[in-house]
């Protein structure tokens, strides 16, 4: 999927602005930060994802002749600019937080340092890619959390917002915690397990349910999961499934993995009743899978009710992140280079939390040394130095009286923004998706339980260094003075 | 985008079931219906879309050597089946409702008549494609309705669920009523107008706002829309815009189209204040565009408040259909051919409205002859004949005492399912997107105002013919008897 030419996957205004910069011969190096302002679904964190596809996009950036022809036809682009576009390549630096890392609002997930024409063009696609996959990875982490260690299968392709949403969404869902996907294309492209059994139509295509079950069990002796709700779950589906399992047992052909799938009705009631029937017949290790408009809240509720379900297929609500289908990542100018120095830039807003953080920044993650859990993130300027040997004072950037002092040796620091492109060359190799998934599981372990809970999670603080905070406030003052006093 | 090989864009169980049918040598011709059960966003109708991409998908269906290799590696598919797949093509018939048509719950948007192996494989991708685009087209129709004739621009790419969602979503948004999109790739692929102006970063890259405005106006003299909220809308942005417009006027270079864009703050208040300032300076025909987390309800409210906005840019909430991000289309077996006759099939459910409609069906749209408005849709079996010359009795399929008698000459009939593929050959040519958009506008005119309103719309009835209703009820009785009496 990454080989398509997505160069025109950009907002039209990126191109009109690019021509503006071109005409004004103002192609200074600038810094843009991609960050988001609040966690989706009321979560306490997000899981960032999409970096591999962002890298593919940047590597493939080029306007082919057909693109140039199309732009010419719009009659607002001049030939000198189109000529420039025809040899356009990305030549800048990109830093990003590796996929599968837990992240928090206001910190740059991606930092682009490039001539303004290049940095402007890539805004839209970077946001599209990172926003989408981070959204689904975060949702998957929530769903997997609710399932308390049971396997969660991604089953949403048919309700996804188009082929990419289904396929890249499955990738992100696995990064966030799913064990595999029903989507065969995603499974192939990203080397993740393809999963699934059969549908109601399988049952309906045979003269009766029992015959359909027998045929299926005969065909897939390694893993026999039978869908039991086509006609009547407890009066037909489960008894027929038990009949087939008994026949297999008698014939000495018991499948390694076997069980039933419930796809409708009251899952708490039906699963408990089905479990009783299976247990009574001696099939105590049958897997009971549920898959009916599930989300993290329903799974949590079913767990609380003691439902006898130990495998979950989650579709629509995961693949669309239904309760919060957009990750609000933005891409904001943070600095412009003049005479070799980055001049910090800021965007004002009437909402304090919407004001951007200026300058060339990085992010240090501060861990509690004893527990290994995250204490806070610290956004600082890249020329600042921090050492675990020193004590560290951090403070809330808005309620500045909220201060925390960290003693030397009580904490560890880790810089989480890493180089991806330097001078247009990719210097980063994306791990395999299943390895990103394993990394993400470790990342989730660095969160306190109170931050992982589904409702009203404890907030992780993202603080600014004293130096960054000071520059930001000086900039705010000077702009206020210019626009509100001098006129 | 349609040229990618999407053959593996399917659920894994479609392939395991296919092998099951293959092994049982049961490749009877079957009928599957793709339909949905309730309109998204509480709407009174849906706008169907995605047919062109569905056609591309069916035309391109083939397993290439790499796909076969991947499936072989899963170690559950036998060589004879893989051999069959390697020459697989779609050979069946497909009927569908043309894109841009208004549609209602329970009626087949797509009907597939094909050997069961083929019909089963295509389930997932058909649903993915039709569900996504119908969702966004419907949302766009709602947003355009709220805008009461003002232009609505699709601005959502950066928040879309991946590249396809942004690009196919823009296509669907235009079908449903948007005048164009900011997404350049979508604009190029589907020949729809690319739209947009400049961002905050344009302003911030200059020494001050006025200089940035001057440069922009100079560069794009045909259409100068200035974003006025970077620093302070009423104290800086609007006065600077007026200054630039005045300079252009004095120089005899007034743009044909010009105006301002508001992207934050209280849009009702700011637009009215801005309009006063513009009017006072003589710029009474300035276009005032708004674009800040808009949706149909906000636009409706701004209209009610008398906001001075006459152009709308709608992003996140449209491209994700945020309040309802999935269109619940399903694909259900309706009949199986035995000895040349289609035997109707039905899926039971404890929910009456979830029970499927059996048989080989078509849909007649019944219009009131005088007004041209839709009276009801009638799902019937294909061998039934109806004539506008006869009186017609229609009745609610659940509350059967609700009957309507239509006099001869008082109504017209139109069959809305049309042939798309016959014996695997495509017999349908998709119109251009802007033509589908024009057709959709006419389609929307066939709805009563009460059905178009945003909240609690009047329901359009979808009735069953007497013959279909009778077959359905007989099937229900016989299955109930088999599963609940005989055991």
mmCIF file of N, CA and C in Angstrom, chain A residues 377-431:
data_model
loop_
_atom_site.group_PDB
_atom_site.id
_atom_site.type_symbol
_atom_site.label_atom_id
_atom_site.label_comp_id
_atom_site.label_asym_id
_atom_site.label_seq_id
_atom_site.Cartn_x
_atom_site.Cartn_y
_atom_site.Cartn_z
ATOM 1 N N UNK A 377 6.596 13.781 31.558
ATOM 2 C CA UNK A 377 7.410 14.081 30.374
ATOM 3 C C UNK A 377 7.842 15.536 30.478
ATOM 4 N N UNK A 378 9.021 15.814 29.959
ATOM 5 C CA UNK A 378 9.566 17.171 30.031
ATOM 6 C C UNK A 378 9.921 17.618 28.614
ATOM 7 N N UNK A 379 9.229 18.658 28.142
ATOM 8 C CA UNK A 379 9.593 19.223 26.839
ATOM 9 C C UNK A 379 10.638 20.304 27.077
ATOM 10 N N UNK A 380 11.753 20.199 26.378
ATOM 11 C CA UNK A 380 12.853 21.142 26.602
ATOM 12 C C UNK A 380 13.422 21.568 25.252
ATOM 13 N N UNK A 381 14.227 22.588 25.252
ATOM 14 C CA UNK A 381 14.920 22.995 24.026
ATOM 15 C C UNK A 381 16.088 22.041 23.801
ATOM 16 N N UNK A 382 16.470 21.837 22.528
ATOM 17 C CA UNK A 382 17.467 20.791 22.267
ATOM 18 C C UNK A 382 18.850 21.139 22.835
ATOM 19 N N UNK A 383 19.103 22.442 23.089
ATOM 20 C CA UNK A 383 20.433 22.775 23.603
ATOM 21 C C UNK A 383 20.505 22.730 25.132
ATOM 22 N N UNK A 384 19.441 22.306 25.763
ATOM 23 C CA UNK A 384 19.491 22.183 27.229
ATOM 24 C C UNK A 384 20.092 20.834 27.617
ATOM 25 N N UNK A 385 20.781 20.805 28.745
ATOM 26 C CA UNK A 385 21.350 19.534 29.188
ATOM 27 C C UNK A 385 20.789 19.119 30.527
ATOM 28 N N UNK A 386 20.468 17.859 30.616
ATOM 29 C CA UNK A 386 19.932 17.323 31.866
ATOM 30 C C UNK A 386 20.744 16.103 32.245
ATOM 31 N N UNK A 387 20.919 15.898 33.534
ATOM 32 C CA UNK A 387 21.655 14.714 33.974
ATOM 33 C C UNK A 387 20.933 14.076 35.146
ATOM 34 N N UNK A 388 20.884 12.750 35.106
ATOM 35 C CA UNK A 388 20.237 12.008 36.197
ATOM 36 C C UNK A 388 20.996 12.196 37.514
ATOM 37 N N UNK A 389 22.240 12.695 37.401
ATOM 38 C CA UNK A 389 23.081 12.921 38.586
ATOM 39 C C UNK A 389 22.649 14.160 39.367
ATOM 40 N N UNK A 390 21.882 15.025 38.677
ATOM 41 C CA UNK A 390 21.460 16.276 39.329
ATOM 42 C C UNK A 390 20.024 16.166 39.823
ATOM 43 N N UNK A 391 19.674 17.037 40.739
ATOM 44 C CA UNK A 391 18.258 17.111 41.098
ATOM 45 C C UNK A 391 17.544 17.885 40.000
ATOM 46 N N UNK A 392 16.247 17.613 39.875
ATOM 47 C CA UNK A 392 15.475 18.206 38.783
ATOM 48 C C UNK A 392 14.174 18.758 39.347
ATOM 49 N N UNK A 393 13.904 20.022 39.018
ATOM 50 C CA UNK A 393 12.637 20.622 39.441
ATOM 51 C C UNK A 393 11.752 20.726 38.203
ATOM 52 N N UNK A 394 10.567 20.144 38.272
ATOM 53 C CA UNK A 394 9.624 20.308 37.161
ATOM 54 C C UNK A 394 8.369 20.976 37.691
ATOM 55 N N UNK A 395 7.665 21.684 36.804
ATOM 56 C CA UNK A 395 6.463 22.415 37.259
ATOM 57 C C UNK A 395 5.418 22.451 36.148
ATOM 58 N N UNK A 396 4.172 22.559 36.545
ATOM 59 C CA UNK A 396 3.062 22.624 35.602
ATOM 60 C C UNK A 396 3.151 23.924 34.801
ATOM 61 N N UNK A 397 3.069 23.842 33.471
ATOM 62 C CA UNK A 397 3.279 25.054 32.676
ATOM 63 C C UNK A 397 2.165 26.093 32.807
ATOM 64 N N UNK A 398 1.004 25.710 33.293
ATOM 65 C CA UNK A 398 -0.073 26.682 33.470
ATOM 66 C C UNK A 398 -0.224 27.029 34.953
ATOM 67 N N UNK A 399 -0.409 26.008 35.778
ATOM 68 C CA UNK A 399 -0.491 26.243 37.224
ATOM 69 C C UNK A 399 0.927 26.099 37.788
ATOM 70 N N UNK A 400 1.711 27.154 37.590
ATOM 71 C CA UNK A 400 3.163 27.056 37.794
ATOM 72 C C UNK A 400 3.581 26.826 39.241
ATOM 73 N N UNK A 401 2.651 27.047 40.186
ATOM 74 C CA UNK A 401 2.997 26.800 41.585
ATOM 75 C C UNK A 401 3.050 25.298 41.914
ATOM 76 N N UNK A 402 2.509 24.485 40.947
ATOM 77 C CA UNK A 402 2.578 23.036 41.154
ATOM 78 C C UNK A 402 3.957 22.537 40.747
ATOM 79 N N UNK A 403 4.819 22.335 41.732
ATOM 80 C CA UNK A 403 6.212 21.974 41.465
ATOM 81 C C UNK A 403 6.539 20.602 42.033
ATOM 82 N N UNK A 404 7.433 19.893 41.371
ATOM 83 C CA UNK A 404 7.929 18.619 41.904
ATOM 84 C C UNK A 404 9.455 18.640 41.863
ATOM 85 N N UNK A 405 10.088 18.241 42.961
ATOM 86 C CA UNK A 405 11.547 18.139 43.008
ATOM 87 C C UNK A 405 11.951 16.678 42.956
ATOM 88 N N UNK A 406 12.822 16.338 42.027
ATOM 89 C CA UNK A 406 13.296 14.959 41.896
ATOM 90 C C UNK A 406 14.742 14.890 42.381
ATOM 91 N N UNK A 407 15.002 13.986 43.328
ATOM 92 C CA UNK A 407 16.348 13.847 43.866
ATOM 93 C C UNK A 407 17.252 13.095 42.888
ATOM 94 N N UNK A 408 18.558 13.401 42.896
ATOM 95 C CA UNK A 408 19.494 12.660 42.035
ATOM 96 C C UNK A 408 19.414 11.172 42.373
ATOM 97 N N UNK A 409 19.417 10.327 41.359
ATOM 98 C CA UNK A 409 19.375 8.887 41.591
ATOM 99 C C UNK A 409 17.976 8.324 41.770
ATOM 100 N N UNK A 410 16.972 9.221 41.892
ATOM 101 C CA UNK A 410 15.606 8.717 42.086
ATOM 102 C C UNK A 410 14.877 8.563 40.767
ATOM 103 N N UNK A 411 15.484 9.059 39.711
ATOM 104 C CA UNK A 411 14.775 9.049 38.424
ATOM 105 C C UNK A 411 15.750 8.731 37.294
ATOM 106 N N UNK A 412 15.166 8.272 36.174
ATOM 107 C CA UNK A 412 15.969 8.106 34.960
ATOM 108 C C UNK A 412 15.327 8.935 33.837
ATOM 109 N N UNK A 413 16.147 9.305 32.861
ATOM 110 C CA UNK A 413 15.687 10.123 31.734
ATOM 111 C C UNK A 413 15.868 9.349 30.434
ATOM 112 N N UNK A 414 14.941 9.539 29.525
ATOM 113 C CA UNK A 414 15.075 8.929 28.206
ATOM 114 C C UNK A 414 14.523 9.902 27.183
ATOM 115 N N UNK A 415 15.334 10.223 26.197
ATOM 116 C CA UNK A 415 14.884 11.128 25.135
ATOM 117 C C UNK A 415 14.049 10.296 24.167
ATOM 118 N N UNK A 416 12.787 10.693 23.938
ATOM 119 C CA UNK A 416 11.916 9.818 23.137
ATOM 120 C C UNK A 416 11.769 10.241 21.680
ATOM 121 N N UNK A 417 12.192 11.437 21.339
ATOM 122 C CA UNK A 417 12.202 11.835 19.912
ATOM 123 C C UNK A 417 13.513 11.347 19.303
ATOM 124 N N UNK A 418 13.423 10.576 18.223
ATOM 125 C CA UNK A 418 14.650 10.042 17.618
ATOM 126 C C UNK A 418 14.732 10.458 16.148
ATOM 127 N N UNK A 419 15.940 10.518 15.586
ATOM 128 C CA UNK A 419 16.066 10.928 14.185
ATOM 129 C C UNK A 419 15.510 9.882 13.224
ATOM 130 N N UNK A 420 14.749 10.343 12.238
ATOM 131 C CA UNK A 420 14.150 9.459 11.234
ATOM 132 C C UNK A 420 14.748 9.776 9.857
ATOM 133 N N UNK A 421 14.778 11.066 9.509
ATOM 134 C CA UNK A 421 15.444 11.534 8.282
ATOM 135 C C UNK A 421 16.472 12.590 8.671
ATOM 136 N N UNK A 422 17.654 12.512 8.068
ATOM 137 C CA UNK A 422 18.654 13.579 8.215
ATOM 138 C C UNK A 422 19.083 13.983 6.810
ATOM 139 N N UNK A 423 18.958 15.251 6.506
ATOM 140 C CA UNK A 423 19.268 15.761 5.157
ATOM 141 C C UNK A 423 18.579 14.942 4.066
ATOM 142 N N UNK A 424 17.328 14.594 4.325
ATOM 143 C CA UNK A 424 16.540 13.883 3.326
ATOM 144 C C UNK A 424 16.771 12.385 3.261
ATOM 145 N N UNK A 425 17.789 11.900 4.004
ATOM 146 C CA UNK A 425 18.073 10.464 3.992
ATOM 147 C C UNK A 425 17.425 9.785 5.189
ATOM 148 N N UNK A 426 16.763 8.681 4.939
ATOM 149 C CA UNK A 426 16.155 7.946 6.049
ATOM 150 C C UNK A 426 17.246 7.253 6.855
ATOM 151 N N UNK A 427 17.276 7.492 8.158
ATOM 152 C CA UNK A 427 18.304 6.903 9.028
ATOM 153 C C UNK A 427 17.674 5.953 10.040
ATOM 154 N N UNK A 428 16.435 5.573 9.773
ATOM 155 C CA UNK A 428 15.682 4.775 10.761
ATOM 156 C C UNK A 428 15.110 3.557 10.071
ATOM 157 N N UNK A 429 15.183 2.413 10.718
ATOM 158 C CA UNK A 429 14.551 1.233 10.151
ATOM 159 C C UNK A 429 13.358 0.841 11.000
ATOM 160 N N UNK A 430 12.191 0.766 10.387
ATOM 161 C CA UNK A 430 10.989 0.415 11.138
ATOM 162 C C UNK A 430 11.043 -1.043 11.563
ATOM 163 N N UNK A 431 10.726 -1.308 12.825
ATOM 164 C CA UNK A 431 10.638 -2.709 13.260
ATOM 165 C C UNK A 431 9.435 -3.389 12.602
#
